[in-house]
Short mmCIF file of C-alpha atoms and ligand atoms in Angstrom, two decimals:
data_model
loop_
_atom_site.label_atom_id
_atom_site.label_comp_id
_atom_site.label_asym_id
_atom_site.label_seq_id
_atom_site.Cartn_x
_atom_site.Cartn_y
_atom_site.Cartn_z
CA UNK A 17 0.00 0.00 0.00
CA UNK A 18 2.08 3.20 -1.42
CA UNK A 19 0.93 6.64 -0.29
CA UNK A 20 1.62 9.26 -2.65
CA UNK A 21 2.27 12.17 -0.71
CA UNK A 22 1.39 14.99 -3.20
CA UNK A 23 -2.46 13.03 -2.61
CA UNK A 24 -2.44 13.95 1.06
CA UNK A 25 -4.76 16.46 1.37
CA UNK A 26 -3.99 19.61 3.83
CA UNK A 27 -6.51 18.07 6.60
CA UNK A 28 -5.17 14.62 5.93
CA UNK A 29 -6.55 11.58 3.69
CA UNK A 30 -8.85 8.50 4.13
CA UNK A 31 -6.94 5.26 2.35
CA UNK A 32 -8.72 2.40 2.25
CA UNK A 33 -8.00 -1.10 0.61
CA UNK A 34 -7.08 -4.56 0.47
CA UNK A 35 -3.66 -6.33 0.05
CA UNK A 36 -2.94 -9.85 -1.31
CA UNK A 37 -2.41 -12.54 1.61
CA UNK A 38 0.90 -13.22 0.11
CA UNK A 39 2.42 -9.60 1.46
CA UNK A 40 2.34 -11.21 5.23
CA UNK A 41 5.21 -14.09 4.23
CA UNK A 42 3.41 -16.43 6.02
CA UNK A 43 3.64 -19.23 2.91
CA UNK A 44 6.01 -21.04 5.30
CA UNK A 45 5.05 -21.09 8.44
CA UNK A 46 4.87 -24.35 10.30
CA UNK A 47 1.65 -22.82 12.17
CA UNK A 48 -0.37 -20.10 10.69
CA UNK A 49 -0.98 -18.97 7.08
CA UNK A 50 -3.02 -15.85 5.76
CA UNK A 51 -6.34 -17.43 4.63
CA UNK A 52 -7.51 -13.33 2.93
CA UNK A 53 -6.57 -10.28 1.98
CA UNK A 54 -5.17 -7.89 4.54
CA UNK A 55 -7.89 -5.24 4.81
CA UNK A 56 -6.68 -1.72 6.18
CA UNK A 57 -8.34 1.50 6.93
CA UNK A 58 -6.10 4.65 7.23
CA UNK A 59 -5.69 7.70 7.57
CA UNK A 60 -2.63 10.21 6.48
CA UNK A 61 -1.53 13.68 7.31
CA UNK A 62 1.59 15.89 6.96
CA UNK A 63 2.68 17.39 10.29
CA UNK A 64 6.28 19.19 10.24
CA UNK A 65 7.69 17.30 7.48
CA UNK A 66 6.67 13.97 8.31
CA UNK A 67 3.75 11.38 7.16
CA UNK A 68 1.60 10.16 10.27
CA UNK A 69 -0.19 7.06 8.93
CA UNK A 70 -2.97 5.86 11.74
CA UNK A 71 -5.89 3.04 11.65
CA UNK A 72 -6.56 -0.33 11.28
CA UNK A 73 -5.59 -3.13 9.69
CA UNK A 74 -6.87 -6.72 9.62
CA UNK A 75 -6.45 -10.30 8.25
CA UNK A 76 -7.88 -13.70 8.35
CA UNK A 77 -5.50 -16.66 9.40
CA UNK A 78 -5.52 -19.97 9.65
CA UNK A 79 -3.76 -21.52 12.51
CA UNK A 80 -3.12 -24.86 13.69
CA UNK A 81 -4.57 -24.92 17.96
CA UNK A 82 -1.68 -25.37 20.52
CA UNK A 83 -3.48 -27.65 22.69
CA UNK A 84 -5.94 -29.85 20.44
CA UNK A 85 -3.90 -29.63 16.88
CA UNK A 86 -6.72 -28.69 15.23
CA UNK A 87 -6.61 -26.35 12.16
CA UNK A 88 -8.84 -23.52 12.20
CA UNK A 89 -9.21 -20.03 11.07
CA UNK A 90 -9.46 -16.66 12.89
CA UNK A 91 -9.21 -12.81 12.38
CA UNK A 92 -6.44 -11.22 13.52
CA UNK A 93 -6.42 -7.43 14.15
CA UNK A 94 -4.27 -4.33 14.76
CA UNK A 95 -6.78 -1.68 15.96
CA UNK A 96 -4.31 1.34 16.71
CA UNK A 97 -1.83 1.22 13.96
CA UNK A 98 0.40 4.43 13.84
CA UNK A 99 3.43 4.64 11.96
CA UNK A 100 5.70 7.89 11.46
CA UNK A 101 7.65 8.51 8.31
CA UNK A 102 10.27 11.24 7.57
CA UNK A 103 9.50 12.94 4.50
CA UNK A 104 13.35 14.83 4.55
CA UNK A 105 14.88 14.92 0.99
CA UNK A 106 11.83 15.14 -0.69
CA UNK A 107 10.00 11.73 -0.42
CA UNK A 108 7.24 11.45 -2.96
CA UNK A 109 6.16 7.82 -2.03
CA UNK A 110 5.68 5.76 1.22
CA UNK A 111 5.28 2.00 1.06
CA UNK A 112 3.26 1.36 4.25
CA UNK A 113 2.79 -2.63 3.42
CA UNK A 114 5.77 -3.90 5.45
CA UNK A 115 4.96 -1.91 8.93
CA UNK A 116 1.04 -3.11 8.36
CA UNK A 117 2.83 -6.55 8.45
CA UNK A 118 4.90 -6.01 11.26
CA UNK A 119 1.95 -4.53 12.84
CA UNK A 120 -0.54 -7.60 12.23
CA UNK A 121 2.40 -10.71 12.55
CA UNK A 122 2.94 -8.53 16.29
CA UNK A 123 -0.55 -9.28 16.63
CA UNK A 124 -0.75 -12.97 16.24
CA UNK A 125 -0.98 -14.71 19.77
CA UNK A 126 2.14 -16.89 20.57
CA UNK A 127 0.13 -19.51 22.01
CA UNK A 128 -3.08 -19.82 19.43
CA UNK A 129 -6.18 -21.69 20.83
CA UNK A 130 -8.96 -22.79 18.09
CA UNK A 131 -11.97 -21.47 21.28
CA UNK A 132 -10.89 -20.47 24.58
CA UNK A 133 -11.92 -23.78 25.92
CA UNK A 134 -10.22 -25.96 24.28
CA UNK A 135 -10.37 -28.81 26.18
CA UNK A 136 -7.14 -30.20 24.16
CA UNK A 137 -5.47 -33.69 23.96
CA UNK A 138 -5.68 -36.95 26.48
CA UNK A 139 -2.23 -37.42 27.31
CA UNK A 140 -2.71 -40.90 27.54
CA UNK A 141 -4.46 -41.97 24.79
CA UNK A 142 -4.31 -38.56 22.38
CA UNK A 143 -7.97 -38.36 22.33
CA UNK A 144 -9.32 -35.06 20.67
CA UNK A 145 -11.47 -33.70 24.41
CA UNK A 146 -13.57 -31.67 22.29
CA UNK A 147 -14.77 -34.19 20.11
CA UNK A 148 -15.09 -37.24 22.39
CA UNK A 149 -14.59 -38.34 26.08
CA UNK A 150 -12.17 -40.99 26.48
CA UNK A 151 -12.42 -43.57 28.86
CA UNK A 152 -8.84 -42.80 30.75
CA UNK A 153 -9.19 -41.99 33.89
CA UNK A 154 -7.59 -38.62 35.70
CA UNK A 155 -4.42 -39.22 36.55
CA UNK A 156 -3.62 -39.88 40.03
CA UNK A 157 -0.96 -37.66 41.63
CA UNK A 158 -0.55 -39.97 44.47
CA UNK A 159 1.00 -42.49 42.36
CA UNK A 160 3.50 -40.12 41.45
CA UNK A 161 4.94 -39.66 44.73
CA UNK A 162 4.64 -43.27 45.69
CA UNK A 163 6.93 -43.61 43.04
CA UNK A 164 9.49 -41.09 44.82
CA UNK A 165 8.64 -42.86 48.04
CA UNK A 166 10.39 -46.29 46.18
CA UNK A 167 13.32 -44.40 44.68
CA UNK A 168 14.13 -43.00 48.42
CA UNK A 169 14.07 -46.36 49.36
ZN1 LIG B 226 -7.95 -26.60 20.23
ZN1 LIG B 227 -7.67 -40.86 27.03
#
């Protein structure tokens, strides 16, 4: 998304859009891929020789759940994007793609759940908990320190 600055009206601009999925890099990712266009909503103004670019930007993702595996797709969001470029030496254009990528990978949780709830995996038998209920029962943390109790011994 290139601002032209000689388009920025006196009282600012409105800039409005879409950019292909493939501008977030995520083709490789073990975990999460861009399942849409990245959707942003700006707005730019010259103040003392600089370009103040503010709004939103968004994207859909898809995303593979830490705790159950599953794939599944959300929308992640940057609702205060605000960028400041220096227009010194007579800049005529301003690519803003790369910081509205920065902006939205920033956003992406670290540890990505497919519902708050997930109930995840059995660790005994790998059972999706969402899906089914597995006959396992809890495990016992009693047996774990009878265990200690032996190796004392
Ligand atoms: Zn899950
Ligand atoms: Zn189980």
């Amino acid at each position: 998304m290139i601002i032209h600055v000689r388009k920025v009206s006196p009282e600012g601009s409105h800039f409005s859009g879409d950019e292909p999925s493939e501008v977030m890099g995520l083709e490789h990712d073990r975990f999460v891929r861009a399942a849409g266009e990245l959707h942003y909503t700006l707005f730019a103004v010259v103040v003392s020789g600089r370009l103040l670019v503010s709004g939103t930007a968004e994207i859909r993702i898809r995303a593979r759940c830490s705790r159950c595996g599953e794939s599944f797709s959300t929308i992640v969001r940057e609702p205060s994007f605000l960028r400041m470029y220096s227009l010194a030496g007579g800049v005529q254009e301003v690519d803003v793609t790369p910081a509205l990528r920065e902006a939205l990978v920033l956003r992406i949780p670290i540890y990505l759940l497919c519902r708050e709830d997930c109930r995840g995996l059995c660790s005994r038998c790998g059972a999706n908990l969402n899906r089914e209920r597995c006959t396992c029962a809890p495990e016992e943390v009693g047996n774990r320190w009878d265990v200690l109790d032996k190796l004392r011994l």
